[in-house]
């Protein structure tokens, strides 16, 4: 069994950023495991621009950004076509390589597995199962990698940024967007998206509208939608389920590491350290979904802590202060604070809400408010909580909540 200083599982923005920073910090024996045949992560499938400005000071397409990430990792061993099958104690990772099964070990292991979209089946949409039902990621791969035109008229389910980025992909393939459907009361993407969809792409955005069923035999012929109790059939031959991202945490869930039910990812402290201190996590494995540059930044931050841990400069946690997010907040990440805390936190404390909120966001220790601020919160936007280590003296459990909730 081969022993490495650090094993990085995942070759996307977070994993490659961590590997590059570890090398810069003097950790030479780093190996990156990537199950795809090429490293770079999800951006490889995204042909639109908007990547790389904060990392490389360039406005890049997804594939161009992925190439820059891989080029920055020159000299680091990246094993593509290698799938991690199991995470074990003492940093042992069982992998499937092109040459067969193997077990390798790391003094530390960084988990950067990313995220995935929720497919139709998990959304409990009934109806038939014809050709023409995709996730946004599948659409991107079919159009940009396979150069295919999978349908002619498409309905997009979801209204996040990824949903609107499907529009130029559809145009590139010569596919007409029929509508964007949002089951909630508010469009999740920034406000101009609604007008851009209508004026530039001819697609109407419908809120409070859910998909009831898919129609068609061999191919999609339409989708049945419901709004305010009224049903309607939209004619189309393609339906794209976008958003509702979840961490790609199946490997972690099958391991000995603790899982946070709210995020679906591993439970971590402020250093990205998992319940087994040999393992660390970064990027969208912790919670979905954040942009590529956030995952990249977290990969770099976690690398500093991992390097300190390898060199014995990160002491073991003597106690934890647990963090709880109460409704209408959906989660908080990280979920605990390890004390003592000799290094700056690798991850900011942040939360998300399912719907639009207006109220007082506060951190409570029993009945005492440690921090509070009146805020208006958009749905699915990151909420940063500036909690300082000094406020944790004597605490064992903190609650993060938003009171006086008003839906807008």
Coordinates of N, CA and C in Angstrom, one line a residue, residues 186-283:
X186 N -40.5 33.3 -6.0 CA -39.5 34.3 -6.4 C -38.5 33.6 -7.3
X187 N -38.1 34.3 -8.4 CA -37.0 33.9 -9.2 C -35.8 33.9 -8.4
X188 N -35.0 32.8 -8.5 CA -33.8 32.6 -7.7 C -32.6 33.4 -8.2
X189 N -32.5 33.5 -9.5 CA -31.4 34.2 -10.1 C -31.5 35.7 -9.9
X190 N -30.5 36.5 -10.1 CA -30.6 38.0 -10.0 C -31.7 38.5 -10.9
X191 N -32.3 39.7 -10.4 CA -33.5 40.2 -11.0 C -33.4 40.4 -12.6
X192 N -32.3 40.9 -13.2 CA -32.4 41.1 -14.6 C -32.6 39.8 -15.4
X193 N -32.4 38.6 -14.8 CA -32.5 37.4 -15.6 C -33.9 37.2 -16.2
X194 N -34.9 37.6 -15.5 CA -36.3 37.4 -16.0 C -36.5 38.2 -17.3
X195 N -36.0 39.4 -17.3 CA -36.1 40.3 -18.5 C -35.2 39.8 -19.7
X196 N -34.1 39.3 -19.3 CA -33.2 38.8 -20.4 C -33.8 37.6 -21.0
X197 N -34.4 36.7 -20.2 CA -35.0 35.5 -20.8 C -36.1 35.9 -21.7
X198 N -36.9 36.9 -21.4 CA -38.1 37.2 -22.2 C -37.7 38.0 -23.4
X199 N -36.8 39.0 -23.3 CA -36.5 39.9 -24.4 C -35.4 39.4 -25.3
X200 N -34.4 38.7 -24.8 CA -33.4 38.2 -25.7 C -33.6 36.8 -26.2
X201 N -34.3 36.0 -25.4 CA -34.5 34.6 -25.8 C -35.9 34.2 -26.0
X202 N -36.9 35.0 -25.8 CA -38.3 34.7 -26.1 C -38.9 33.7 -25.1
X203 N -38.3 33.6 -23.9 CA -38.8 32.6 -23.0 C -39.5 33.2 -21.8
X204 N -40.7 32.8 -21.5 CA -41.4 33.4 -20.4 C -41.0 32.7 -19.1
X205 N -40.9 33.5 -18.0 CA -40.6 32.9 -16.7 C -41.9 32.9 -15.9
X206 N -42.2 31.7 -15.5 CA -43.5 31.5 -14.7 C -43.1 31.1 -13.3
X207 N -43.5 31.9 -12.3 CA -43.3 31.5 -10.9 C -44.5 30.8 -10.4
X208 N -44.4 30.2 -9.2 CA -45.5 29.4 -8.5 C -46.1 28.4 -9.5
X209 N -45.2 27.8 -10.3 CA -45.6 26.8 -11.3 C -44.8 25.6 -11.2
X210 N -45.5 24.5 -11.0 CA -44.7 23.2 -10.8 C -45.1 22.2 -12.0
X211 N -44.1 21.4 -12.3 CA -44.4 20.3 -13.3 C -45.1 19.2 -12.6
X212 N -46.2 18.7 -13.2 CA -47.0 17.6 -12.7 C -46.6 16.3 -13.3
X213 N -46.4 16.4 -14.7 CA -46.2 15.1 -15.4 C -45.5 15.4 -16.7
X214 N -44.8 14.4 -17.2 CA -44.2 14.4 -18.5 C -45.0 13.6 -19.4
X215 N -45.3 14.1 -20.7 CA -46.1 13.3 -21.6 C -45.3 12.9 -22.8
X216 N -45.6 11.8 -23.4 CA -44.9 11.3 -24.6 C -44.7 9.8 -24.5
X217 N -44.4 9.2 -25.6 CA -44.1 7.8 -25.6 C -42.6 7.6 -25.9
X218 N -42.3 7.6 -27.2 CA -40.8 7.5 -27.5 C -40.1 8.8 -27.3
X219 N -40.8 9.9 -27.5 CA -40.2 11.2 -27.2 C -41.1 12.1 -26.4
X220 N -40.6 13.1 -25.8 CA -41.4 14.0 -25.0 C -42.3 14.8 -26.0
X221 N -43.6 14.9 -25.7 CA -44.5 15.7 -26.5 C -45.0 16.9 -25.7
X222 N -44.9 16.9 -24.4 CA -45.3 18.0 -23.6 C -45.1 17.8 -22.1
X223 N -45.3 18.9 -21.4 CA -45.3 18.7 -19.9 C -46.6 19.3 -19.3
X224 N -47.1 18.7 -18.4 CA -48.3 19.2 -17.7 C -47.9 20.0 -16.5
X225 N -48.3 21.2 -16.4 CA -48.0 22.1 -15.3 C -49.2 22.5 -14.5
X226 N -49.0 22.9 -13.3 CA -50.0 23.3 -12.4 C -49.7 24.7 -11.7
X227 N -50.6 25.6 -11.7 CA -50.5 26.9 -11.1 C -51.8 27.3 -10.5
X228 N -51.8 27.6 -9.2 CA -53.0 28.0 -8.5 C -54.1 27.0 -8.7
X229 N -53.8 25.7 -8.7 CA -54.9 24.7 -8.9 C -55.3 24.4 -10.3
X230 N -54.8 25.2 -11.3 CA -55.2 25.0 -12.7 C -54.1 24.3 -13.4
X231 N -54.5 23.4 -14.3 CA -53.5 22.6 -15.0 C -53.5 23.0 -16.5
X232 N -52.3 22.9 -17.1 CA -52.1 23.3 -18.5 C -51.0 22.4 -19.1
X233 N -51.1 22.2 -20.4 CA -50.2 21.3 -21.1 C -49.3 22.2 -22.0
X234 N -48.0 22.2 -21.8 CA -47.1 23.0 -22.6 C -46.5 22.0 -23.6
X235 N -46.6 22.3 -24.9 CA -46.1 21.5 -26.0 C -44.6 21.7 -26.1
X236 N -43.8 20.6 -26.0 CA -42.4 20.7 -26.2 C -41.9 19.3 -26.5
X237 N -40.6 19.2 -26.9 CA -40.0 17.8 -27.0 C -38.8 17.7 -26.2
X238 N -38.6 18.6 -25.2 CA -37.5 18.5 -24.3 C -37.8 19.2 -23.0
X239 N -37.3 18.6 -21.9 CA -37.5 19.3 -20.6 C -36.2 19.2 -19.8
X240 N -35.7 20.3 -19.3 CA -34.4 20.4 -18.7 C -34.7 20.7 -17.2
X241 N -34.3 19.8 -16.3 CA -34.4 20.0 -14.9 C -33.1 20.6 -14.4
X242 N -33.1 21.8 -13.9 CA -31.9 22.5 -13.5 C -32.0 22.8 -12.1
X243 N -30.8 23.1 -11.5 CA -30.7 23.5 -10.1 C -31.0 22.3 -9.1
X244 N -31.5 22.7 -7.9 CA -31.7 21.8 -6.8 C -30.4 20.9 -6.7
X245 N -29.3 21.6 -6.5 CA -28.0 20.9 -6.4 C -27.9 20.3 -5.0
X246 N -27.2 19.1 -5.0 CA -26.9 18.4 -3.7 C -25.5 18.0 -3.8
X247 N -24.8 17.9 -2.6 CA -23.4 17.5 -2.6 C -23.3 16.1 -3.2
X248 N -22.2 15.8 -3.9 CA -21.9 14.5 -4.4 C -21.3 13.7 -3.3
X249 N -22.2 13.3 -2.3 CA -21.7 12.8 -1.0 C -21.9 11.3 -0.8
X250 N -22.2 10.5 -1.9 CA -22.4 9.1 -1.7 C -21.3 8.4 -1.2
X251 N -20.0 8.8 -1.6 CA -18.8 8.1 -1.0 C -18.7 8.4 0.4
X252 N -19.0 9.6 0.9 CA -18.9 10.0 2.3 C -20.0 9.3 3.1
X253 N -21.2 9.2 2.6 CA -22.3 8.6 3.3 C -22.0 7.1 3.5
X254 N -21.3 6.5 2.7 CA -21.0 5.1 2.9 C -19.7 4.9 3.8
X255 N -19.2 5.9 4.3 CA -17.9 5.9 5.1 C -18.3 6.0 6.5
X256 N -17.2 6.1 7.3 CA -17.4 6.3 8.8 C -17.5 7.8 9.2
X257 N -17.4 8.7 8.2 CA -17.5 10.1 8.5 C -18.9 10.6 8.8
X258 N -19.1 11.5 9.7 CA -20.4 12.0 10.0 C -21.0 12.9 8.9
X259 N -22.3 12.8 8.6 CA -23.0 13.6 7.6 C -23.9 14.6 8.3
X260 N -23.9 15.8 7.7 CA -24.9 16.8 8.2 C -26.2 16.6 7.4
X261 N -27.3 16.4 8.1 CA -28.5 16.1 7.4 C -29.0 17.3 6.6
X262 N -28.7 18.5 7.1 CA -29.3 19.7 6.5 C -28.6 20.0 5.1
X263 N -27.3 19.8 5.1 CA -26.5 20.1 3.8 C -26.4 18.9 2.9
X264 N -26.4 17.7 3.5 CA -26.2 16.5 2.8 C -24.7 16.2 2.6
X265 N -23.8 17.1 3.1 CA -22.4 16.9 3.0 C -21.8 16.4 4.4
X266 N -20.5 16.3 4.5 CA -19.9 15.9 5.7 C -20.0 17.0 6.7
X267 N -20.1 16.7 8.0 CA -20.0 17.7 9.1 C -18.5 18.1 9.3
X268 N -18.3 19.4 9.3 CA -16.9 19.9 9.4 C -16.8 21.0 10.5
X269 N -15.6 21.3 10.9 CA -15.4 22.4 11.8 C -14.9 23.6 10.9
X270 N -14.5 24.6 11.6 CA -14.1 25.8 10.8 C -12.9 25.7 9.9
X271 N -12.2 24.6 10.1 CA -11.0 24.3 9.2 C -11.4 23.4 8.1
X272 N -12.6 23.0 7.9 CA -13.0 22.0 6.9 C -12.6 20.6 7.4
X273 N -12.3 20.4 8.6 CA -11.9 19.1 9.2 C -13.1 18.3 9.5
X274 N -13.1 17.0 9.0 CA -14.3 16.1 9.2 C -14.2 15.5 10.6
X275 N -15.2 14.6 10.9 CA -15.2 13.9 12.2 C -14.0 13.0 12.4
X276 N -13.4 12.5 11.3 CA -12.1 11.8 11.4 C -11.1 12.9 11.0
X277 N -10.2 13.3 11.9 CA -9.3 14.4 11.6 C -8.3 14.2 10.5
X278 N -8.2 13.0 10.0 CA -7.4 12.7 8.9 C -8.0 13.3 7.6
X279 N -9.3 13.5 7.6 CA -10.1 13.9 6.4 C -10.5 15.4 6.5
X280 N -10.4 16.1 5.4 CA -10.8 17.5 5.3 C -11.7 17.6 4.1
X281 N -12.6 18.6 4.0 CA -13.5 18.7 2.9 C -13.5 20.2 2.5
X282 N -13.8 20.4 1.2 CA -13.9 21.8 0.6 C -14.8 21.8 -0.6
X283 N -15.2 23.0 -0.9 CA -16.0 23.2 -2.1 C -17.5 22.7 -1.9

